[in-house]
Amino acid sequence: EYYRVFFVSGAGFQLQALGHKVQATGAAELTMEINASFVPPKYAKYLVVVAGRAAGEMHALLNGIAPHVELKDFALPDSGPSYASWGGDRDLREGWVSGELTVGRAENEHAITSYNVYWSTGLGGVRGPLVGKIPGIGRLAPSCAGKSGGLLGQSRTADGGWSFARRPYGGSEQATIAVSGPGRLEFDAFDTERYYDALIVDGHRVSG
């Protein structure tokens, strides 16, 4: 006679219902309108749809026959692209545009799925049609941690990369540099006390 949606925890426990019952109409698909934001109950991780009638209602179980979807809370990214550069129009025909748009990725892409590129008149920031999307890759700007992390010199290079340096270093120092790829690692100088001090890159130990 009707369908109902419940919140379910990651451990599989049924929580409170979401919205009102949706009456069965015989249609192949039904829509439940959610016209306002809501705060999900604590521990909610899934939405489970159950069927019911006057005599009873199905249990909202993850391992049962009731369909379920993972509950995902999308939010605005913490940061946006660092820059955008247009290389110029390569198509000289009137009304046609061709070229290369370079986008600087955000320092942290943990909340970014894509960079969306739109046409714009430039007047008041009015957004026009979507031109295309550049997927996020989960980039994370290099960071330095450890008891000696604050002693490393850190700077940007002319080509947009990062540079780390510590020379000379003292006794019992330790630092960890974390960075996401893909990328290229280059050394312009390397000097450690052989066998005692080392640089470890992705599990590979270098000393001397």
mmCIF file of N, CA and C in Angstrom, residues 45-154:
data_model
loop_
_atom_site.group_PDB
_atom_site.id
_atom_site.type_symbol
_atom_site.label_atom_id
_atom_site.label_comp_id
_atom_site.label_asym_id
_atom_site.label_seq_id
_atom_site.Cartn_x
_atom_site.Cartn_y
_atom_site.Cartn_z
ATOM 1 N N LYS A 45 24.087 6.226 8.018
ATOM 2 C CA LYS A 45 25.012 6.037 6.904
ATOM 3 C C LYS A 45 24.296 5.587 5.636
ATOM 4 N N TYR A 46 23.090 5.051 5.771
ATOM 5 C CA TYR A 46 22.364 4.547 4.603
ATOM 6 C C TYR A 46 20.917 5.001 4.643
ATOM 7 N N LEU A 47 20.291 4.986 3.455
ATOM 8 C CA LEU A 47 18.852 5.151 3.318
ATOM 9 C C LEU A 47 18.300 3.833 2.788
ATOM 10 N N VAL A 48 17.317 3.300 3.485
ATOM 11 C CA VAL A 48 16.728 2.016 3.107
ATOM 12 C C VAL A 48 15.241 2.209 2.835
ATOM 13 N N VAL A 49 14.774 1.664 1.720
ATOM 14 C CA VAL A 49 13.366 1.790 1.333
ATOM 15 C C VAL A 49 12.640 0.484 1.658
ATOM 16 N N VAL A 50 11.533 0.602 2.370
ATOM 17 C CA VAL A 50 10.740 -0.582 2.724
ATOM 18 C C VAL A 50 9.307 -0.413 2.219
ATOM 19 N N ALA A 51 8.620 -1.519 2.102
ATOM 20 C CA ALA A 51 7.211 -1.514 1.708
ATOM 21 C C ALA A 51 6.350 -1.848 2.922
ATOM 22 N N GLY A 52 5.124 -1.354 2.919
ATOM 23 C CA GLY A 52 4.239 -1.606 4.046
ATOM 24 C C GLY A 52 2.779 -1.626 3.645
ATOM 25 N N ARG A 53 1.969 -2.130 4.561
ATOM 26 C CA ARG A 53 0.519 -2.132 4.393
ATOM 27 C C ARG A 53 -0.103 -2.125 5.777
ATOM 28 N N ALA A 54 -1.402 -2.169 5.842
ATOM 29 C CA ALA A 54 -2.090 -2.079 7.128
ATOM 30 C C ALA A 54 -1.681 -3.199 8.076
ATOM 31 N N ALA A 55 -1.370 -4.380 7.542
ATOM 32 C CA ALA A 55 -1.038 -5.525 8.381
ATOM 33 C C ALA A 55 0.395 -5.489 8.916
ATOM 34 N N GLY A 56 1.256 -4.640 8.354
ATOM 35 C CA GLY A 56 2.634 -4.589 8.830
ATOM 36 C C GLY A 56 3.570 -3.944 7.835
ATOM 37 N N GLU A 57 4.824 -3.815 8.258
ATOM 38 C CA GLU A 57 5.828 -3.121 7.445
ATOM 39 C C GLU A 57 7.130 -3.893 7.478
ATOM 40 N N MET A 58 7.863 -3.890 6.358
ATOM 41 C CA MET A 58 9.160 -4.558 6.292
ATOM 42 C C MET A 58 10.143 -3.898 7.269
ATOM 43 N N HIS A 59 11.138 -4.669 7.697
ATOM 44 C CA HIS A 59 12.201 -4.105 8.509
ATOM 45 C C HIS A 59 13.272 -3.514 7.588
ATOM 46 N N ALA A 60 13.842 -2.395 7.994
ATOM 47 C CA ALA A 60 14.890 -1.742 7.203
ATOM 48 C C ALA A 60 16.226 -2.408 7.518
ATOM 49 N N LEU A 61 16.559 -3.424 6.747
ATOM 50 C CA LEU A 61 17.788 -4.190 6.973
ATOM 51 C C LEU A 61 18.710 -4.063 5.764
ATOM 52 N N LEU A 62 20.010 -3.903 6.034
ATOM 53 C CA LEU A 62 20.968 -3.784 4.935
ATOM 54 C C LEU A 62 21.161 -5.101 4.204
ATOM 55 N N ASN A 63 21.067 -6.209 4.913
ATOM 56 C CA ASN A 63 21.295 -7.514 4.291
ATOM 57 C C ASN A 63 19.991 -8.194 3.888
ATOM 58 N N GLY A 64 18.908 -7.444 3.862
ATOM 59 C CA GLY A 64 17.624 -8.003 3.451
ATOM 60 C C GLY A 64 17.330 -7.711 1.988
ATOM 61 N N ILE A 65 16.037 -7.795 1.634
ATOM 62 C CA ILE A 65 15.654 -7.582 0.236
ATOM 63 C C ILE A 65 15.333 -6.118 -0.046
ATOM 64 N N ALA A 66 15.299 -5.289 1.002
ATOM 65 C CA ALA A 66 14.982 -3.879 0.815
ATOM 66 C C ALA A 66 16.157 -3.158 0.161
ATOM 67 N N PRO A 67 15.920 -2.379 -0.900
ATOM 68 C CA PRO A 67 17.007 -1.644 -1.552
ATOM 69 C C PRO A 67 17.537 -0.530 -0.650
ATOM 70 N N HIS A 68 18.827 -0.235 -0.794
ATOM 71 C CA HIS A 68 19.419 0.812 0.029
ATOM 72 C C HIS A 68 20.491 1.561 -0.757
ATOM 73 N N VAL A 69 20.766 2.789 -0.346
ATOM 74 C CA VAL A 69 21.831 3.601 -0.936
ATOM 75 C C VAL A 69 22.630 4.232 0.203
ATOM 76 N N GLU A 70 23.900 4.483 -0.067
ATOM 77 C CA GLU A 70 24.741 5.142 0.934
ATOM 78 C C GLU A 70 24.396 6.619 1.001
ATOM 79 N N LEU A 71 24.303 7.142 2.205
ATOM 80 C CA LEU A 71 23.976 8.546 2.422
ATOM 81 C C LEU A 71 25.255 9.370 2.330
ATOM 82 N N LYS A 72 25.309 10.292 1.385
ATOM 83 C CA LYS A 72 26.487 11.131 1.195
ATOM 84 C C LYS A 72 26.107 12.592 1.356
ATOM 85 N N ASP A 73 26.880 13.301 2.154
ATOM 86 C CA ASP A 73 26.637 14.715 2.418
ATOM 87 C C ASP A 73 27.638 15.540 1.621
ATOM 88 N N PHE A 74 27.185 16.123 0.499
ATOM 89 C CA PHE A 74 28.062 16.931 -0.328
ATOM 90 C C PHE A 74 28.065 18.372 0.176
ATOM 91 N N ALA A 75 29.235 18.978 0.201
ATOM 92 C CA ALA A 75 29.365 20.359 0.673
ATOM 93 C C ALA A 75 30.282 21.129 -0.266
ATOM 94 N N LEU A 76 30.293 22.444 -0.111
ATOM 95 C CA LEU A 76 31.181 23.259 -0.925
ATOM 96 C C LEU A 76 32.631 22.932 -0.589
ATOM 97 N N PRO A 77 33.517 22.888 -1.578
ATOM 98 C CA PRO A 77 34.932 22.612 -1.310
ATOM 99 C C PRO A 77 35.543 23.664 -0.388
ATOM 100 N N ASP A 78 36.577 23.260 0.343
ATOM 101 C CA ASP A 78 37.269 24.187 1.230
ATOM 102 C C ASP A 78 38.014 25.260 0.449
ATOM 103 N N SER A 79 38.478 24.916 -0.747
ATOM 104 C CA SER A 79 39.201 25.874 -1.576
ATOM 105 C C SER A 79 38.931 25.594 -3.038
ATOM 106 N N GLY A 80 39.124 26.612 -3.864
ATOM 107 C CA GLY A 80 38.879 26.475 -5.289
ATOM 108 C C GLY A 80 40.174 26.473 -6.075
ATOM 109 N N PRO A 81 40.086 26.568 -7.403
ATOM 110 C CA PRO A 81 41.298 26.591 -8.226
ATOM 111 C C PRO A 81 42.179 27.778 -7.868
ATOM 112 N N SER A 82 43.486 27.581 -7.973
ATOM 113 C CA SER A 82 44.423 28.640 -7.593
ATOM 114 C C SER A 82 44.574 29.696 -8.678
ATOM 115 N N TYR A 83 44.361 29.311 -9.932
ATOM 116 C CA TYR A 83 44.424 30.284 -11.028
ATOM 117 C C TYR A 83 43.835 29.664 -12.289
ATOM 118 N N ALA A 84 43.582 30.500 -13.283
ATOM 119 C CA ALA A 84 43.132 30.046 -14.599
ATOM 120 C C ALA A 84 43.818 30.904 -15.648
ATOM 121 N N SER A 85 44.309 30.259 -16.707
ATOM 122 C CA SER A 85 45.038 30.967 -17.750
ATOM 123 C C SER A 85 44.556 30.508 -19.117
ATOM 124 N N TRP A 86 44.202 31.478 -19.984
ATOM 125 C CA TRP A 86 43.720 31.184 -21.340
ATOM 126 C C TRP A 86 44.843 31.466 -22.326
ATOM 127 N N GLY A 87 45.188 30.476 -23.153
ATOM 128 C CA GLY A 87 46.303 30.605 -24.082
ATOM 129 C C GLY A 87 46.015 31.395 -25.335
ATOM 130 N N GLY A 88 44.767 31.825 -25.531
ATOM 131 C CA GLY A 88 44.425 32.593 -26.725
ATOM 132 C C GLY A 88 43.628 31.776 -27.724
ATOM 133 N N ASP A 89 42.867 32.468 -28.550
ATOM 134 C CA ASP A 89 42.006 31.824 -29.542
ATOM 135 C C ASP A 89 42.833 31.331 -30.732
ATOM 136 N N ARG A 90 42.701 30.047 -31.054
ATOM 137 C CA ARG A 90 43.427 29.464 -32.178
ATOM 138 C C ARG A 90 42.580 29.395 -33.454
ATOM 139 N N ASP A 91 41.286 29.628 -33.311
ATOM 140 C CA ASP A 91 40.374 29.567 -34.461
ATOM 141 C C ASP A 91 40.022 30.988 -34.871
ATOM 142 N N LEU A 92 40.454 31.411 -36.051
ATOM 143 C CA LEU A 92 40.265 32.786 -36.486
ATOM 144 C C LEU A 92 38.899 33.036 -37.117
ATOM 145 N N ARG A 93 38.064 32.015 -37.190
ATOM 146 C CA ARG A 93 36.723 32.212 -37.752
ATOM 147 C C ARG A 93 35.848 32.976 -36.763
ATOM 148 N N GLU A 94 35.040 33.861 -37.272
ATOM 149 C CA GLU A 94 34.139 34.622 -36.415
ATOM 150 C C GLU A 94 33.080 33.697 -35.820
ATOM 151 N N GLY A 95 32.884 33.819 -34.505
ATOM 152 C CA GLY A 95 31.883 32.998 -33.819
ATOM 153 C C GLY A 95 32.392 31.649 -33.372
ATOM 154 N N TRP A 96 33.688 31.361 -33.613
ATOM 155 C CA TRP A 96 34.270 30.085 -33.203
ATOM 156 C C TRP A 96 35.462 30.343 -32.286
ATOM 157 N N VAL A 97 35.621 29.495 -31.284
ATOM 158 C CA VAL A 97 36.715 29.637 -30.330
ATOM 159 C C VAL A 97 37.382 28.281 -30.130
ATOM 160 N N SER A 98 38.714 28.280 -30.148
ATOM 161 C CA SER A 98 39.472 27.064 -29.887
ATOM 162 C C SER A 98 40.749 27.460 -29.164
ATOM 163 N N GLY A 99 41.156 26.683 -28.197
ATOM 164 C CA GLY A 99 42.376 27.023 -27.465
ATOM 165 C C GLY A 99 42.566 26.139 -26.258
ATOM 166 N N GLU A 100 43.446 26.567 -25.388
ATOM 167 C CA GLU A 100 43.805 25.779 -24.214
ATOM 168 C C GLU A 100 43.619 26.600 -22.950
ATOM 169 N N LEU A 101 42.842 26.055 -22.012
ATOM 170 C CA LEU A 101 42.627 26.678 -20.714
ATOM 171 C C LEU A 101 43.416 25.896 -19.670
ATOM 172 N N THR A 102 44.285 26.577 -18.961
ATOM 173 C CA THR A 102 45.081 25.954 -17.909
ATOM 174 C C THR A 102 44.507 26.340 -16.554
ATOM 175 N N VAL A 103 44.237 25.358 -15.719
ATOM 176 C CA VAL A 103 43.649 25.582 -14.402
ATOM 177 C C VAL A 103 44.606 25.091 -13.334
ATOM 178 N N GLY A 104 44.918 25.956 -12.381
ATOM 179 C CA GLY A 104 45.744 25.558 -11.251
ATOM 180 C C GLY A 104 44.889 24.842 -10.216
ATOM 181 N N ARG A 105 45.276 23.652 -9.859
ATOM 182 C CA ARG A 105 44.477 22.873 -8.911
ATOM 183 C C ARG A 105 44.517 23.482 -7.515
ATOM 184 N N ALA A 106 43.491 23.179 -6.735
ATOM 185 C CA ALA A 106 43.420 23.646 -5.353
ATOM 186 C C ALA A 106 44.510 22.979 -4.521
ATOM 187 N N GLU A 107 44.890 23.615 -3.424
ATOM 188 C CA GLU A 107 45.914 23.052 -2.553
ATOM 189 C C GLU A 107 45.466 21.717 -1.958
ATOM 190 N N ASN A 108 44.169 21.563 -1.760
ATOM 191 C CA ASN A 108 43.638 20.338 -1.172
ATOM 192 C C ASN A 108 42.358 19.957 -1.912
ATOM 193 N N GLU A 109 42.373 18.810 -2.583
ATOM 194 C CA GLU A 109 41.229 18.382 -3.391
ATOM 195 C C GLU A 109 40.376 17.318 -2.703
ATOM 196 N N HIS A 110 40.491 17.188 -1.383
ATOM 197 C CA HIS A 110 39.768 16.101 -0.720
ATOM 198 C C HIS A 110 38.254 16.252 -0.856
ATOM 199 N N ALA A 111 37.751 17.473 -1.056
ATOM 200 C CA ALA A 111 36.310 17.683 -1.205
ATOM 201 C C ALA A 111 35.940 18.116 -2.620
ATOM 202 N N ILE A 112 36.846 17.949 -3.581
ATOM 203 C CA ILE A 112 36.602 18.380 -4.960
ATOM 204 C C ILE A 112 36.492 17.166 -5.871
ATOM 205 N N THR A 113 35.369 17.049 -6.567
ATOM 206 C CA THR A 113 35.209 15.974 -7.547
ATOM 207 C C THR A 113 35.554 16.447 -8.951
ATOM 208 N N SER A 114 35.346 17.734 -9.227
ATOM 209 C CA SER A 114 35.671 18.270 -10.550
ATOM 210 C C SER A 114 35.733 19.784 -10.512
ATOM 211 N N TYR A 115 36.416 20.350 -11.505
ATOM 212 C CA TYR A 115 36.408 21.792 -11.745
ATOM 213 C C TYR A 115 35.505 22.027 -12.950
ATOM 214 N N ASN A 116 34.463 22.812 -12.754
ATOM 215 C CA ASN A 116 33.496 23.064 -13.816
ATOM 216 C C ASN A 116 33.800 24.393 -14.505
ATOM 217 N N VAL A 117 33.852 24.370 -15.813
ATOM 218 C CA VAL A 117 34.174 25.563 -16.605
ATOM 219 C C VAL A 117 32.909 26.038 -17.311
ATOM 220 N N TYR A 118 32.560 27.314 -17.111
ATOM 221 C CA TYR A 118 31.350 27.890 -17.686
ATOM 222 C C TYR A 118 31.694 29.084 -18.578
ATOM 223 N N TRP A 119 30.813 29.324 -19.542
ATOM 224 C CA TRP A 119 30.874 30.583 -20.271
ATOM 225 C C TRP A 119 30.351 31.686 -19.350
ATOM 226 N N SER A 120 30.849 32.889 -19.549
ATOM 227 C CA SER A 120 30.377 34.017 -18.754
ATOM 228 C C SER A 120 30.490 35.292 -19.574
ATOM 229 N N THR A 121 29.535 36.178 -19.398
ATOM 230 C CA THR A 121 29.577 37.466 -20.090
ATOM 231 C C THR A 121 30.540 38.425 -19.408
ATOM 232 N N GLY A 122 30.930 38.089 -18.188
ATOM 233 C CA GLY A 122 31.808 38.969 -17.440
ATOM 234 C C GLY A 122 31.094 40.125 -16.792
ATOM 235 N N LEU A 123 29.783 40.233 -16.988
ATOM 236 C CA LEU A 123 28.997 41.325 -16.421
ATOM 237 C C LEU A 123 28.278 40.836 -15.178
ATOM 238 N N GLY A 124 28.767 41.247 -14.019
ATOM 239 C CA GLY A 124 28.127 40.847 -12.781
ATOM 240 C C GLY A 124 28.327 39.391 -12.432
ATOM 241 N N GLY A 125 29.242 38.718 -13.094
ATOM 242 C CA GLY A 125 29.521 37.326 -12.777
ATOM 243 C C GLY A 125 28.400 36.365 -13.135
ATOM 244 N N VAL A 126 27.601 36.702 -14.153
ATOM 245 C CA VAL A 126 26.491 35.835 -14.560
ATOM 246 C C VAL A 126 27.043 34.577 -15.219
ATOM 247 N N ARG A 127 26.625 33.432 -14.724
ATOM 248 C CA ARG A 127 27.102 32.153 -15.232
ATOM 249 C C ARG A 127 26.300 31.731 -16.449
ATOM 250 N N GLY A 128 27.013 31.329 -17.498
ATOM 251 C CA GLY A 128 26.368 30.853 -18.710
ATOM 252 C C GLY A 128 26.393 29.341 -18.789
ATOM 253 N N PRO A 129 26.320 28.789 -20.012
ATOM 254 C CA PRO A 129 26.303 27.336 -20.182
ATOM 255 C C PRO A 129 27.624 26.690 -19.754
ATOM 256 N N LEU A 130 27.537 25.417 -19.396
ATOM 257 C CA LEU A 130 28.710 24.650 -19.004
ATOM 258 C C LEU A 130 29.547 24.321 -20.242
ATOM 259 N N VAL A 131 30.863 24.607 -20.174
ATOM 260 C CA VAL A 131 31.778 24.296 -21.273
ATOM 261 C C VAL A 131 32.330 22.886 -21.113
ATOM 262 N N GLY A 132 32.749 22.538 -19.914
ATOM 263 C CA GLY A 132 33.319 21.227 -19.677
ATOM 264 C C GLY A 132 33.749 21.067 -18.228
ATOM 265 N N LYS A 133 34.284 19.897 -17.915
ATOM 266 C CA LYS A 133 34.718 19.590 -16.552
ATOM 267 C C LYS A 133 36.123 19.012 -16.560
ATOM 268 N N ILE A 134 36.884 19.344 -15.528
ATOM 269 C CA ILE A 134 38.207 18.771 -15.310
ATOM 270 C C ILE A 134 38.119 17.965 -14.014
ATOM 271 N N PRO A 135 38.323 16.670 -14.054
ATOM 272 C CA PRO A 135 38.153 15.857 -12.835
ATOM 273 C C PRO A 135 39.195 16.155 -11.776
ATOM 274 N N GLY A 136 38.781 16.096 -10.511
ATOM 275 C CA GLY A 136 39.724 16.187 -9.411
ATOM 276 C C GLY A 136 40.470 14.873 -9.272
ATOM 277 N N ILE A 137 41.689 14.923 -8.770
ATOM 278 C CA ILE A 137 42.511 13.713 -8.641
ATOM 279 C C ILE A 137 42.916 13.472 -7.187
ATOM 280 N N GLY A 138 42.314 14.245 -6.258
ATOM 281 C CA GLY A 138 42.661 14.070 -4.853
ATOM 282 C C GLY A 138 43.978 14.707 -4.479
ATOM 283 N N ARG A 139 44.386 15.732 -5.234
ATOM 284 C CA ARG A 139 45.673 16.373 -4.980
ATOM 285 C C ARG A 139 45.737 16.957 -3.570
ATOM 286 N N LEU A 140 46.891 16.821 -2.971
ATOM 287 C CA LEU A 140 47.147 17.406 -1.661
ATOM 288 C C LEU A 140 48.504 18.082 -1.720
ATOM 289 N N ALA A 141 48.534 19.387 -1.436
ATOM 290 C CA ALA A 141 49.796 20.120 -1.475
ATOM 291 C C ALA A 141 50.779 19.512 -0.487
ATOM 292 N N PRO A 142 52.068 19.510 -0.803
ATOM 293 C CA PRO A 142 53.068 18.922 0.102
ATOM 294 C C PRO A 142 53.013 19.536 1.502
ATOM 295 N N SER A 143 53.190 18.702 2.505
ATOM 296 C CA SER A 143 53.220 19.161 3.888
ATOM 297 C C SER A 143 54.362 18.464 4.606
ATOM 298 N N CYS A 144 54.896 19.119 5.604
ATOM 299 C CA CYS A 144 56.035 18.583 6.334
ATOM 300 C C CYS A 144 55.672 18.429 7.806
ATOM 301 N N ALA A 145 55.914 17.248 8.366
ATOM 302 C CA ALA A 145 55.581 16.971 9.759
ATOM 303 C C ALA A 145 56.770 16.311 10.441
ATOM 304 N N GLY A 146 56.619 15.994 11.698
ATOM 305 C CA GLY A 146 57.699 15.390 12.459
ATOM 306 C C GLY A 146 58.353 16.404 13.378
ATOM 307 N N LYS A 147 59.187 15.930 14.310
ATOM 308 C CA LYS A 147 59.765 16.825 15.313
ATOM 309 C C LYS A 147 60.702 17.863 14.709
ATOM 310 N N SER A 148 61.224 17.593 13.495
ATOM 311 C CA SER A 148 62.102 18.559 12.829
ATOM 312 C C SER A 148 61.459 19.172 11.591
ATOM 313 N N GLY A 149 60.173 18.916 11.415
ATOM 314 C CA GLY A 149 59.498 19.394 10.211
ATOM 315 C C GLY A 149 59.560 20.902 10.054
ATOM 316 N N GLY A 150 59.470 21.623 11.154
ATOM 317 C CA GLY A 150 59.479 23.074 11.081
ATOM 318 C C GLY A 150 60.834 23.655 10.736
ATOM 319 N N LEU A 151 61.888 22.835 10.729
ATOM 320 C CA LEU A 151 63.238 23.315 10.435
ATOM 321 C C LEU A 151 63.557 23.278 8.947
ATOM 322 N N LEU A 152 62.752 22.566 8.172
ATOM 323 C CA LEU A 152 63.005 22.476 6.738
ATOM 324 C C LEU A 152 62.571 23.760 6.036
ATOM 325 N N GLY A 153 63.402 24.235 5.130
ATOM 326 C CA GLY A 153 63.011 25.369 4.310
ATOM 327 C C GLY A 153 62.072 24.904 3.209
ATOM 328 N N GLN A 154 60.973 25.602 3.012
ATOM 329 C CA GLN A 154 59.965 25.210 2.028
ATOM 330 C C GLN A 154 59.633 26.410 1.159
#
